[in-house]
Amino acid sequence: MNIDDMFKIPAIPSGRNKRKMADTPEVAFLEKYQNDASDHKGKRRAIDQDAEDDDNAHGFDAADYMGADELDVADDAEGRFFGGGLTDEQSRLLDMVDELDTEEVAEDTLTASSVKRMLLKFEKAINKNQELRMRYSSEPTKFMESEADLDEEIKGLLVLTQAPQLYPELVNLNTVASLMSLLAHENSDIMIDTVDLINEWLDEDVVAMDVQDGSEDAAQGVKVLLDSLLEHELLPLLVQNLERLNENEESDRQGIFKILSIFENVLSLDPELARRITIDTKLPQWILKRIQAKQFDSNRGYASEILAILLQNDHDVRIKFCELDAVDICLRVVAAYKRRDPELEDEEEMVENLFNALTLLLNEDKAKELFFQGEGVELMLIMLKEKTLARVKAVKVLNYAMTGESGKASAVRLVQAAGLKPLFALFMGKGNKKLKKMHKSFSEAEDEEHVMCILVSLLRHLTIPEFAVERQRLLNKFTENDHEKVDRLVELKEQYQERDDAVCQAIEREMEADGDDVDADLAEEFYLRRLDAGLFVLQRVCLVLGVLGADDAHAEIAAHVDLLLHRVGKTRSSIMGVIEEETALLADFVSLRKIAMARQS
């Protein structure tokens, strides 16, 4: 009787199935036999050729995972019955399971060595797949299994997010170049998995967790990886895949979402890359096309978010988007919501992103000109008459459109397009209670700030004699209905003055308690606290009251202001006290006063 036959077990299944054994022995069991089993590795060199070919076909090479000393172990001189009591094939099976368990332990305690082993396996999977694809290009069944193995290796690298301080190993072993090659892989599933991997590696939460521990190793590791990815043309490759994927397919749709997520992570890690992304890639064109889709979906919403992020800081970025007709495109997209609210919460966020994009663009003179030409003022006025989300956001857009000398055309157009009526309805606070209930994003204080800024802009731009008619129409609003608009101005002045006084008193008490001198940093902190309480709005209210009181052609307005202030025990000097507090504000008042007095000269 052949004793080997008694212990013989079925042959190990070929391919990926060998990684899915149903009854994996316990670690303690494997450790018990590990030393004895190693004595038989010499005998395993004589394993039957078919099994060896099977291993080689799937990239298994013990030399990659074990040291030379382990591989060069002598045969067990005493035989199986005096050793582990296992056949060669049984020992081989246990060694393979032991290897898998070792990898699992390594994932929990990643080291530079374990990462290198993972990356070498990853490179082998890439090379094997490329080789088979070239050899059997017309026979997909011949390389499908290698593709599945490659997919598995890609997903296995996700564990590196647990140790971002080891990201430099990816650069040292030139793994980044291999990743970039996978972004152009013929199989879109491989490409999408690669995108997902990069996205997870660059996730801002990876750095955030490390920062909480008081370490900067993760941040440095992510920076090294990001620099290498950028050097290997990550950004244009991502844009190419945006155009490659078909959103009618669910997996492709998710792939696009992940690509956009990478752009968000990249911009979060280095906001200055907005310029490079905008100028050097086709992402702006893709975004502007994508936000014009008729139906809402998550990718359309994400595209609007990336648009708003890109526009935040860089002048050149905003100019580039102006050249791509972004102002007109945003106006056309938000026009769909002028009389209706978004149906979904994510859709509402998209609308907010588009309005934010408009306001950011309007920091540029070129955008103000395009806004005026695109009838943006008329569109915003239509929105002001509704109770929609667009009404909440439109007032801010108008404010930005009228700032600076380049905003004069829009200011004049507002008056000519009968915009004073809806504007002063906002000024009087009509419909605010309903808006508060309908829209969580509505802030009465922000609304009052934007309205007051618009009024200051109108007083600045409606000069005499060029726009004397439009200026007269504006001033008439303060005299109608027994000067109710002046009443509202004084009401706002007292309301915000009270808030500012409370903050100033609190600051004085803190200074007395601490007894410290006020340095520049502390003074800035105090000033910011006053701004949070509404100082900016108070200053604009006082500017308008001061200018109205200086217009002798409308002495009745000045008289009404004096009357209302007298009722609360104050005079016009309380207005000037706020204006004179800041040199820039005083200069603004002098300029506005000259414009108001031009009629009298």
Coordinates of C-alpha atoms in Angstrom, one line a residue:
M1 CA 0.0 0.0 0.0
N2 CA 1.3 3.4 -0.9
I3 CA 1.1 5.6 2.2
D4 CA 1.2 8.7 0.1
D5 CA -2.1 7.7 -1.5
M6 CA -3.7 7.5 1.9
F7 CA -2.9 11.2 2.7
K8 CA -3.5 12.4 -0.9
I9 CA -6.0 15.3 -1.2
P10 CA -7.7 16.7 -4.3
A11 CA -5.6 18.9 -6.5
I12 CA -5.7 22.6 -5.7
P13 CA -8.2 24.4 -8.0
S14 CA -6.5 26.6 -10.6
G15 CA -6.9 30.3 -10.9
R16 CA -8.5 32.6 -8.4
N17 CA -10.5 29.8 -6.7
K18 CA -7.4 28.9 -4.7
R19 CA -7.8 32.2 -2.9
K20 CA -11.3 31.2 -1.7
M21 CA -10.8 28.1 0.3
A22 CA -13.9 27.3 2.3
D23 CA -12.3 25.9 5.5
T24 CA -9.2 28.0 6.1
P25 CA -7.2 26.5 9.1
E26 CA -6.8 28.6 12.2
V27 CA -3.6 30.6 12.6
A28 CA -2.7 28.6 15.7
F29 CA -3.0 25.4 13.7
L30 CA -0.8 26.7 10.9
E31 CA 1.8 28.0 13.4
K32 CA 1.9 24.5 14.9
Y33 CA 2.9 22.9 11.7
Q34 CA 4.9 25.8 10.1
N35 CA 8.3 24.7 11.2
D36 CA 7.7 21.0 10.3
A37 CA 6.1 21.9 7.0
S38 CA 9.1 24.0 6.0
D39 CA 11.3 20.8 6.1
H40 CA 9.5 19.6 3.1
K41 CA 10.1 22.5 0.8
G42 CA 12.9 20.7 -0.8
K43 CA 10.7 17.9 -1.8
R44 CA 8.2 20.3 -3.2
R45 CA 10.7 21.3 -5.8
A46 CA 9.9 17.9 -7.4
I47 CA 6.2 18.7 -7.7
D48 CA 4.4 17.5 -10.8
Q49 CA 5.1 19.9 -13.8
D50 CA 1.4 20.6 -14.5
A51 CA 0.8 22.1 -11.0
E52 CA 4.0 24.1 -11.4
D53 CA 2.9 25.5 -14.7
D54 CA -0.5 26.4 -13.2
D55 CA 1.3 28.4 -10.5
N56 CA 3.5 30.2 -12.9
A57 CA 0.6 31.0 -15.1
H58 CA -1.0 32.9 -12.2
G59 CA 2.1 34.8 -11.0
F60 CA 2.8 32.7 -7.9
D61 CA 6.5 32.6 -7.2
A62 CA 7.6 31.8 -3.6
A63 CA 10.9 33.6 -4.1
D64 CA 9.0 36.9 -4.3
Y65 CA 7.6 36.4 -0.8
M66 CA 10.2 34.4 1.1
G67 CA 13.9 34.9 1.8
A68 CA 16.6 32.7 0.2
D69 CA 17.3 31.0 3.5
E70 CA 13.7 29.9 3.8
L71 CA 13.7 28.4 0.3
D72 CA 17.0 26.5 0.8
V73 CA 15.8 24.2 3.6
A74 CA 17.1 20.6 3.5
D75 CA 14.8 17.6 3.2
D76 CA 13.4 16.1 6.3
A77 CA 15.9 13.3 7.0
E78 CA 13.5 11.5 9.3
G79 CA 10.6 11.4 6.9
R80 CA 6.9 12.4 7.3
F81 CA 6.1 10.3 10.3
F82 CA 8.9 11.9 12.3
G83 CA 8.1 15.4 11.0
G84 CA 4.8 17.1 10.4
G85 CA 3.0 14.0 9.1
L86 CA 1.9 15.9 5.9
T87 CA 2.2 15.1 2.3
D88 CA 4.0 17.5 0.0
E89 CA 0.7 18.8 -1.4
Q90 CA -0.8 19.2 2.0
S91 CA 2.2 21.2 3.2
R92 CA 2.1 23.3 0.0
L93 CA -1.6 24.1 0.7
L94 CA -0.9 25.1 4.3
D95 CA 2.1 27.2 3.1
M96 CA -0.2 29.1 0.7
V97 CA -2.8 29.7 3.4
D98 CA -0.1 30.8 5.8
E99 CA 1.1 33.2 3.2
L100 CA -2.4 34.7 2.9
D101 CA -2.8 35.0 6.6
T102 CA 0.6 36.7 6.8
E103 CA -0.6 39.2 4.2
E104 CA -3.7 39.9 6.3
V105 CA -1.6 40.5 9.4
A106 CA 0.6 42.8 7.3
E107 CA -2.4 44.9 6.4
D108 CA -3.0 45.6 10.0
T109 CA 0.6 46.5 10.7
L110 CA 1.8 48.0 7.4
T111 CA 5.6 48.4 7.1
A112 CA 7.8 49.6 4.2
S113 CA 8.7 45.9 3.5
S114 CA 5.1 44.7 3.4
V115 CA 4.1 47.6 1.2
K116 CA 7.0 46.7 -1.2
R117 CA 5.7 43.2 -1.4
M118 CA 2.2 44.4 -2.2
L119 CA 3.5 46.7 -4.9
L120 CA 5.7 44.0 -6.5
K121 CA 2.6 41.7 -6.7
F122 CA 0.7 44.6 -8.2
E123 CA 3.4 45.2 -10.8
K124 CA 3.4 41.5 -11.7
A125 CA -0.3 41.5 -12.2
I126 CA 0.0 44.4 -14.5
N127 CA 2.8 42.8 -16.5
K128 CA 1.0 39.5 -16.8
N129 CA -2.2 41.2 -18.0
Q130 CA -0.3 43.3 -20.6
E131 CA 1.5 40.2 -21.8
L132 CA -1.6 38.1 -22.2
R133 CA -3.5 41.0 -23.8
M134 CA -0.8 41.4 -26.4
R135 CA -0.5 37.7 -27.0
Y136 CA -4.2 36.9 -27.2
S137 CA -5.6 40.2 -28.3
S138 CA -8.4 38.6 -30.3
E139 CA -9.2 35.9 -27.6
P140 CA -10.5 37.7 -24.5
T141 CA -11.1 34.5 -22.6
K142 CA -7.3 34.0 -22.5
F143 CA -6.7 37.2 -20.5
M144 CA -9.9 37.5 -18.6
E145 CA -8.5 35.7 -15.6
S146 CA -5.4 37.9 -15.5
E147 CA -7.7 40.9 -15.6
A148 CA -9.6 39.6 -12.6
D149 CA -6.3 39.1 -10.7
L150 CA -5.2 42.7 -11.6
D151 CA -8.6 44.0 -10.4
E152 CA -8.0 42.2 -7.1
E153 CA -4.5 43.6 -6.7
I154 CA -5.8 47.1 -7.3
K155 CA -8.4 46.8 -4.7
G156 CA -5.9 45.3 -2.3
L157 CA -3.9 48.5 -2.4
L158 CA -6.8 50.4 -0.8
V159 CA -5.3 49.2 2.6
L160 CA -2.5 51.8 2.1
T161 CA -5.0 54.5 3.3
Q162 CA -4.2 53.2 6.8
A163 CA -0.6 54.3 6.4
P164 CA -0.3 57.4 4.3
Q165 CA 3.1 58.0 5.7
L166 CA 4.2 55.1 3.5
Y167 CA 2.9 56.7 0.3
P168 CA 6.5 57.7 -0.7
E169 CA 7.1 54.0 -1.3
L170 CA 4.7 54.3 -4.2
V171 CA 6.9 56.9 -5.7
N172 CA 10.2 55.2 -5.0
L173 CA 9.1 52.0 -6.7
N174 CA 7.7 53.9 -9.7
T175 CA 4.2 52.6 -9.0
V176 CA 2.7 55.9 -9.9
A177 CA 3.7 55.5 -13.5
S178 CA 2.1 52.0 -13.6
L179 CA -1.1 53.5 -12.1
M180 CA -1.2 56.2 -14.8
S181 CA -1.0 53.4 -17.5
L182 CA -4.0 51.8 -16.0
L183 CA -6.0 55.0 -16.4
A184 CA -5.7 54.3 -20.1
H185 CA -6.5 50.6 -19.8
E186 CA -8.8 49.1 -22.4
N187 CA -11.1 47.7 -19.7
S188 CA -13.0 50.6 -18.3
D189 CA -13.6 48.6 -15.1
I190 CA -9.9 48.5 -14.4
M191 CA -9.7 52.2 -15.1
I192 CA -12.5 52.9 -12.7
D193 CA -11.0 50.8 -10.0
T194 CA -7.8 52.7 -10.4
V195 CA -9.6 56.0 -10.2
D196 CA -11.3 54.8 -7.0
L197 CA -7.9 53.8 -5.6
I198 CA -6.4 57.2 -6.3
N199 CA -9.5 58.9 -4.9
E200 CA -9.2 57.0 -1.6
W201 CA -5.5 57.6 -1.3
L202 CA -6.0 61.4 -1.7
D203 CA -9.1 61.7 0.5
E204 CA -8.8 64.6 2.9
D205 CA -10.0 62.4 5.8
V206 CA -6.7 60.4 5.4
V207 CA -4.7 63.5 6.4
A208 CA -7.3 64.7 8.9
M209 CA -7.1 61.5 11.0
D210 CA -3.3 61.9 11.2
V211 CA -3.5 65.6 12.1
Q212 CA -5.7 64.7 15.0
D213 CA -2.9 62.5 16.3
G214 CA -0.6 65.5 16.2
S215 CA 1.6 64.1 13.4
E216 CA 2.4 65.5 10.0
D217 CA 3.7 62.3 8.5
A218 CA 0.5 61.6 6.7
A219 CA 0.3 65.1 5.2
Q220 CA 3.8 64.8 4.0
G221 CA 3.2 61.4 2.5
V222 CA 0.1 62.6 0.6
K223 CA 2.0 65.6 -0.7
V224 CA 4.8 63.4 -2.0
L225 CA 2.2 61.2 -3.7
L226 CA 0.2 64.1 -5.2
D227 CA 3.3 65.8 -6.6
S228 CA 4.3 62.5 -8.3
L229 CA 0.7 62.0 -9.7
L230 CA 0.8 65.5 -11.1
E231 CA 4.2 65.0 -12.6
H232 CA 2.8 61.9 -14.4
E233 CA -0.1 63.9 -15.9
L234 CA -2.9 62.8 -13.6
L235 CA -5.1 65.8 -14.4
P236 CA -5.3 65.5 -18.2
L237 CA -5.7 61.7 -17.9
L238 CA -8.7 62.1 -15.6
V239 CA -10.3 64.6 -18.1
Q240 CA -9.8 62.2 -20.9
N241 CA -11.7 59.5 -19.0
L242 CA -14.5 61.9 -18.3
E243 CA -15.0 62.1 -22.0
R244 CA -14.5 58.4 -22.5
L245 CA -17.1 57.1 -20.0
N246 CA -20.8 56.6 -21.0
E247 CA -23.1 57.8 -18.2
N248 CA -25.9 55.6 -19.5
E249 CA -24.0 52.8 -17.8
E250 CA -24.2 52.7 -14.0
S251 CA -20.6 51.8 -13.5
D252 CA -19.4 54.5 -15.8
R253 CA -21.7 57.0 -14.1
Q254 CA -20.0 56.1 -10.7
G255 CA -16.6 56.4 -12.4
I256 CA -17.3 60.0 -13.4
F257 CA -18.4 60.7 -9.8
K258 CA -15.1 59.3 -8.5
I259 CA -13.1 61.3 -11.0
L260 CA -14.8 64.5 -9.9
S261 CA -14.1 63.5 -6.3
I262 CA -10.4 63.3 -7.1
F263 CA -10.5 66.8 -8.5
E264 CA -12.2 68.0 -5.2
N265 CA -9.6 66.2 -3.1
V266 CA -6.8 67.7 -5.2
L267 CA -8.2 71.2 -4.8
S268 CA -8.7 70.6 -1.1
L269 CA -5.0 69.6 -0.7
D270 CA -3.7 72.5 -2.9
P271 CA -6.2 75.2 -3.8
E272 CA -3.6 76.8 -6.1
L273 CA -4.0 73.9 -8.5
A274 CA -7.3 75.5 -9.6
R275 CA -5.3 77.6 -12.1
R276 CA -3.5 74.6 -13.5
I277 CA -6.7 72.6 -13.8
T278 CA -8.5 75.4 -15.5
I279 CA -5.8 76.6 -17.9
D280 CA -4.0 73.3 -18.7
T281 CA -6.9 70.8 -19.0
K282 CA -10.4 70.6 -20.7
L283 CA -12.2 70.2 -17.4
P284 CA -13.8 73.7 -17.6
Q285 CA -15.4 72.8 -21.0
W286 CA -16.6 69.5 -19.7
I287 CA -18.1 71.1 -16.5
L288 CA -19.9 73.8 -18.4
K289 CA -21.4 71.3 -20.8
R290 CA -22.4 68.9 -18.0
I291 CA -24.3 71.5 -15.9
Q292 CA -26.5 72.3 -18.9
A293 CA -28.1 68.8 -18.8
K294 CA -31.9 68.9 -18.7
Q295 CA -32.4 66.3 -15.9
F296 CA -30.8 66.5 -12.5
D297 CA -28.4 63.8 -11.3
S298 CA -25.6 63.5 -8.8
N299 CA -22.9 64.1 -11.4
R300 CA -24.5 67.3 -12.6
G301 CA -24.7 68.5 -9.0
Y302 CA -21.0 67.5 -8.4
A303 CA -19.9 69.4 -11.6
S304 CA -21.6 72.5 -10.2
E305 CA -19.7 72.1 -7.0
I306 CA -16.3 71.7 -8.7
L307 CA -17.2 74.8 -10.7
A308 CA -17.8 76.9 -7.6
I309 CA -14.6 75.6 -6.0
L310 CA -12.4 76.4 -9.0
L311 CA -13.7 80.0 -9.1
Q312 CA -12.9 80.8 -5.5
N313 CA -9.5 82.5 -5.5
D314 CA -7.8 83.0 -8.8
H315 CA -8.3 85.9 -11.2
D316 CA -7.0 84.0 -14.2
V317 CA -9.4 81.1 -13.6
R318 CA -12.4 83.5 -13.5
I319 CA -11.2 85.2 -16.7
K320 CA -10.8 81.8 -18.4
F321 CA -14.4 80.8 -17.5
C322 CA -15.6 84.2 -18.8
E323 CA -14.0 83.4 -22.1
L324 CA -15.8 80.1 -22.1
D325 CA -19.2 81.9 -21.7
A326 CA -19.7 80.7 -18.2
V327 CA -21.7 83.7 -17.1
D328 CA -24.3 83.2 -19.8
I329 CA -24.4 79.4 -19.2
C330 CA -25.0 79.9 -15.5
L331 CA -27.7 82.5 -16.1
R332 CA -29.5 80.1 -18.5
V333 CA -29.3 77.2 -16.0
V334 CA -30.6 79.1 -13.0
A335 CA -33.3 80.7 -15.2
A336 CA -35.1 77.3 -15.0
Y337 CA -35.6 77.9 -11.3
K338 CA -36.9 81.5 -11.5
R339 CA -40.4 80.5 -10.6
R340 CA -40.0 77.0 -9.1
D341 CA -37.9 75.4 -6.4
P342 CA -35.7 72.4 -6.8
E343 CA -37.4 69.1 -6.0
L344 CA -34.5 67.4 -4.3
E345 CA -32.1 68.5 -1.6
D346 CA -29.1 67.7 -3.8
E347 CA -30.7 69.7 -6.6
E348 CA -31.1 72.6 -4.3
E349 CA -27.4 72.4 -3.5
M350 CA -26.7 72.5 -7.2
V351 CA -28.7 75.7 -7.6
E352 CA -26.8 77.3 -4.7
N353 CA -23.5 76.3 -6.3
L354 CA -24.5 77.9 -9.6
F355 CA -25.5 81.2 -7.9
N356 CA -22.2 81.1 -5.9
A357 CA -20.4 80.6 -9.2
L358 CA -22.1 83.7 -10.6
T359 CA -21.2 85.8 -7.6
L360 CA -17.6 84.7 -7.8
L361 CA -17.4 85.4 -11.5
L362 CA -18.8 88.9 -10.9
N363 CA -15.7 89.8 -9.0
E364 CA -14.3 90.5 -12.5
D365 CA -15.1 93.5 -14.6
K366 CA -15.4 91.3 -17.6
A367 CA -18.1 89.2 -15.9
K368 CA -20.1 92.3 -15.0
E369 CA -20.1 93.3 -18.6
L370 CA -21.2 89.8 -19.7
F371 CA -23.9 89.8 -17.0
F372 CA -25.3 93.1 -18.2
Q373 CA -25.2 91.9 -21.9
G374 CA -26.9 88.6 -21.0
E375 CA -29.8 90.4 -19.3
G376 CA -28.8 89.2 -15.9
V377 CA -30.4 92.2 -14.2
E378 CA -33.8 91.5 -15.7
L379 CA -33.6 87.8 -14.8
M380 CA -32.7 88.6 -11.1
L381 CA -35.5 91.1 -10.9
I382 CA -38.0 88.4 -12.0
M383 CA -36.6 86.1 -9.3
L384 CA -37.0 88.9 -6.6
K385 CA -40.7 88.8 -7.1
E386 CA -41.1 85.2 -6.2
K387 CA -40.7 83.2 -2.9
T388 CA -38.3 80.7 -4.3
L389 CA -34.7 79.7 -3.5
A390 CA -33.7 81.8 -6.5
R391 CA -35.2 84.9 -4.8
V392 CA -32.9 84.3 -1.8
K393 CA -29.8 84.1 -4.0
A394 CA -30.7 86.7 -6.6
V395 CA -30.2 89.7 -4.3
K396 CA -26.6 88.7 -3.6
V397 CA -25.9 88.4 -7.3
L398 CA -27.3 91.9 -7.9
N399 CA -25.1 93.2 -5.1
Y400 CA -22.0 91.8 -6.7
A401 CA -23.1 92.9 -10.2
M402 CA -23.3 96.6 -9.1
T403 CA -20.1 96.9 -7.1
G404 CA -17.3 99.0 -8.5
E405 CA -17.2 101.4 -11.5
S406 CA -17.9 98.5 -13.9
G407 CA -21.2 97.9 -12.1
K408 CA -22.7 101.2 -13.2
A409 CA -24.5 99.8 -16.2
S410 CA -26.3 97.2 -14.2
A411 CA -27.3 99.8 -11.5
V412 CA -28.8 102.0 -14.1
R413 CA -30.5 99.1 -15.8
L414 CA -32.1 98.1 -12.5
V415 CA -33.9 101.4 -12.2
Q416 CA -34.9 101.5 -15.9
A417 CA -36.2 97.9 -15.7
A418 CA -38.6 98.9 -12.9
G419 CA -36.5 97.1 -10.3
L420 CA -36.9 99.6 -7.5
K421 CA -40.3 98.2 -6.5
P422 CA -39.2 94.6 -5.9
L423 CA -35.9 95.9 -4.3
F424 CA -37.7 98.1 -1.8
A425 CA -40.1 95.3 -1.0
L426 CA -37.1 93.4 0.1
F427 CA -35.8 96.4 2.0
M428 CA -39.1 96.6 3.9
G429 CA -38.8 92.9 4.9
K430 CA -41.9 91.8 3.1
G431 CA -42.3 88.1 2.9
N432 CA -39.4 87.3 5.2
K433 CA -41.4 85.2 7.6
K434 CA -42.6 83.0 4.7
L435 CA -39.1 82.7 3.3
K436 CA -37.7 81.6 6.7
K437 CA -40.2 78.7 6.8
M438 CA -39.6 77.7 3.2
H439 CA -35.8 78.0 2.9
K440 CA -33.3 77.1 5.6
S441 CA -30.6 79.0 3.7
F442 CA -32.4 82.3 4.1
S443 CA -30.8 84.7 6.5
E444 CA -32.6 88.0 7.2
A445 CA -29.3 89.7 8.2
E446 CA -27.6 88.7 5.0
D447 CA -30.6 89.8 3.0
E448 CA -30.5 93.3 4.7
E449 CA -26.7 93.5 4.1
H450 CA -27.1 92.9 0.3
V451 CA -30.0 95.3 0.0
M452 CA -28.1 98.1 1.8
C453 CA -25.1 97.5 -0.4
I454 CA -27.3 97.8 -3.5
L455 CA -28.7 101.1 -2.3
V456 CA -25.2 102.4 -1.7
S457 CA -24.3 101.3 -5.2
L458 CA -27.3 103.1 -6.7
L459 CA -26.5 106.3 -4.9
R460 CA -22.9 106.1 -6.2
H461 CA -23.7 105.2 -9.8
L462 CA -26.8 107.4 -10.4
T463 CA -24.8 110.6 -10.9
I464 CA -26.1 114.0 -12.0
P465 CA -26.8 115.1 -14.6
E466 CA -26.1 112.0 -16.6
F467 CA -28.7 109.9 -14.7
A468 CA -30.6 112.6 -12.9
V469 CA -34.0 111.0 -13.9
E470 CA -33.0 107.6 -12.4
R471 CA -31.6 109.2 -9.3
Q472 CA -34.8 111.2 -8.8
R473 CA -36.9 107.9 -9.1
L474 CA -34.7 106.4 -6.4
L475 CA -35.0 109.4 -4.0
N476 CA -38.8 109.5 -4.5
K477 CA -39.0 106.0 -3.0
F478 CA -37.9 107.5 0.4
T479 CA -40.7 110.1 0.3
E480 CA -43.6 107.9 -0.7
N481 CA -46.1 106.5 1.9
D482 CA -45.2 109.2 4.5
H483 CA -41.5 108.4 4.4
E484 CA -41.9 104.8 5.4
K485 CA -38.6 103.9 3.8
V486 CA -36.8 106.5 6.0
D487 CA -38.7 105.0 9.0
R488 CA -37.2 101.6 8.1
L489 CA -33.7 103.0 7.7
V490 CA -33.8 104.6 11.2
E491 CA -35.3 101.3 12.5
L492 CA -32.4 99.3 11.1
K493 CA -29.9 101.9 12.4
E494 CA -31.2 101.5 15.9
Q495 CA -31.4 97.8 15.7
Y496 CA -27.8 97.3 14.5
Q497 CA -26.5 100.1 16.7
E498 CA -27.9 98.3 19.7
R499 CA -26.1 95.0 18.7
D500 CA -22.8 96.8 18.1
D501 CA -23.0 98.7 21.5
A502 CA -23.6 95.4 23.3
V503 CA -20.5 93.8 21.7
C504 CA -18.4 97.0 22.4
Q505 CA -19.5 96.9 26.1
A506 CA -18.6 93.2 26.3
I507 CA -15.1 93.9 24.8
E508 CA -14.5 96.8 27.3
R509 CA -15.4 94.5 30.2
E510 CA -13.0 91.9 28.9
M511 CA -10.2 94.4 28.6
E512 CA -10.8 95.7 32.1
A513 CA -10.7 92.2 33.5
D514 CA -7.6 91.2 31.7
G515 CA -5.8 94.5 32.0
D516 CA -3.8 93.7 28.9
D517 CA -2.8 96.1 26.2
V518 CA -4.7 95.6 22.9
D519 CA -2.2 94.4 20.3
A520 CA -2.9 94.2 16.5
D521 CA -4.2 90.6 16.7
L522 CA -6.5 91.3 19.6
A523 CA -7.8 94.5 17.9
E524 CA -8.6 92.4 14.8
E525 CA -10.4 89.9 16.8
F526 CA -12.5 92.6 18.4
Y527 CA -13.3 94.1 15.0
L528 CA -14.4 90.7 13.6
R529 CA -16.7 90.3 16.6
R530 CA -18.3 93.6 15.8
L531 CA -18.7 92.6 12.1
D532 CA -20.4 89.4 13.2
A533 CA -22.9 91.5 15.2
G534 CA -23.7 93.6 12.1
L535 CA -21.3 96.5 12.0
F536 CA -21.0 96.3 8.2
V537 CA -24.8 96.7 7.8
L538 CA -24.8 99.5 10.4
Q539 CA -22.2 101.4 8.4
R540 CA -24.1 101.1 5.1
V541 CA -27.3 102.2 6.8
C542 CA -25.5 105.3 8.2
L543 CA -24.0 106.0 4.8
V544 CA -27.5 106.1 3.2
L545 CA -28.9 108.2 6.0
G546 CA -26.0 110.6 5.8
V547 CA -26.3 111.0 2.0
L548 CA -30.0 111.5 2.2
G549 CA -29.6 114.2 4.9
A550 CA -27.0 116.0 2.8
D551 CA -29.3 116.4 -0.2
D552 CA -30.8 119.9 0.2
A553 CA -33.1 119.3 -2.7
H554 CA -34.9 116.8 -0.5
A555 CA -34.9 118.7 2.8
E556 CA -38.1 116.9 3.9
I557 CA -36.1 113.7 4.0
A558 CA -33.5 115.2 6.3
A559 CA -36.1 116.7 8.5
H560 CA -37.9 113.4 8.9
V561 CA -34.5 111.7 9.8
D562 CA -34.0 114.4 12.5
L563 CA -37.5 113.9 13.8
L564 CA -37.1 110.1 14.1
L565 CA -33.7 110.4 15.8
H566 CA -35.0 113.0 18.2
R567 CA -37.7 110.5 19.3
V568 CA -35.0 108.1 20.5
G569 CA -32.9 110.8 22.1
K570 CA -30.3 111.0 19.3
T571 CA -29.1 113.5 16.7
R572 CA -27.5 113.2 13.3
S573 CA -24.2 113.2 15.0
S574 CA -24.8 109.6 16.0
I575 CA -24.8 108.7 12.3
M576 CA -21.5 110.6 11.7
G577 CA -20.0 108.9 14.7
V578 CA -20.3 105.5 12.9
I579 CA -19.1 106.9 9.6
E580 CA -16.1 108.7 11.0
E581 CA -14.9 105.6 12.8
E582 CA -13.2 104.3 9.7
T583 CA -11.2 106.5 7.2
A584 CA -12.3 104.5 4.2
L585 CA -15.9 104.8 5.2
L586 CA -15.6 108.5 5.7
A587 CA -13.9 108.8 2.3
D588 CA -16.8 106.9 0.8
F589 CA -19.3 109.3 2.5
V590 CA -17.5 112.3 1.2
S591 CA -17.7 110.9 -2.4
L592 CA -21.4 110.1 -2.1
R593 CA -22.1 113.5 -0.6
K594 CA -20.5 115.3 -3.5
I595 CA -22.6 113.3 -5.9
A596 CA -25.7 114.2 -3.9
M597 CA -24.8 117.9 -3.9
A598 CA -24.0 118.1 -7.6
R599 CA -27.6 119.3 -8.4
Q600 CA -27.0 122.3 -6.2
S601 CA -23.7 123.4 -7.7

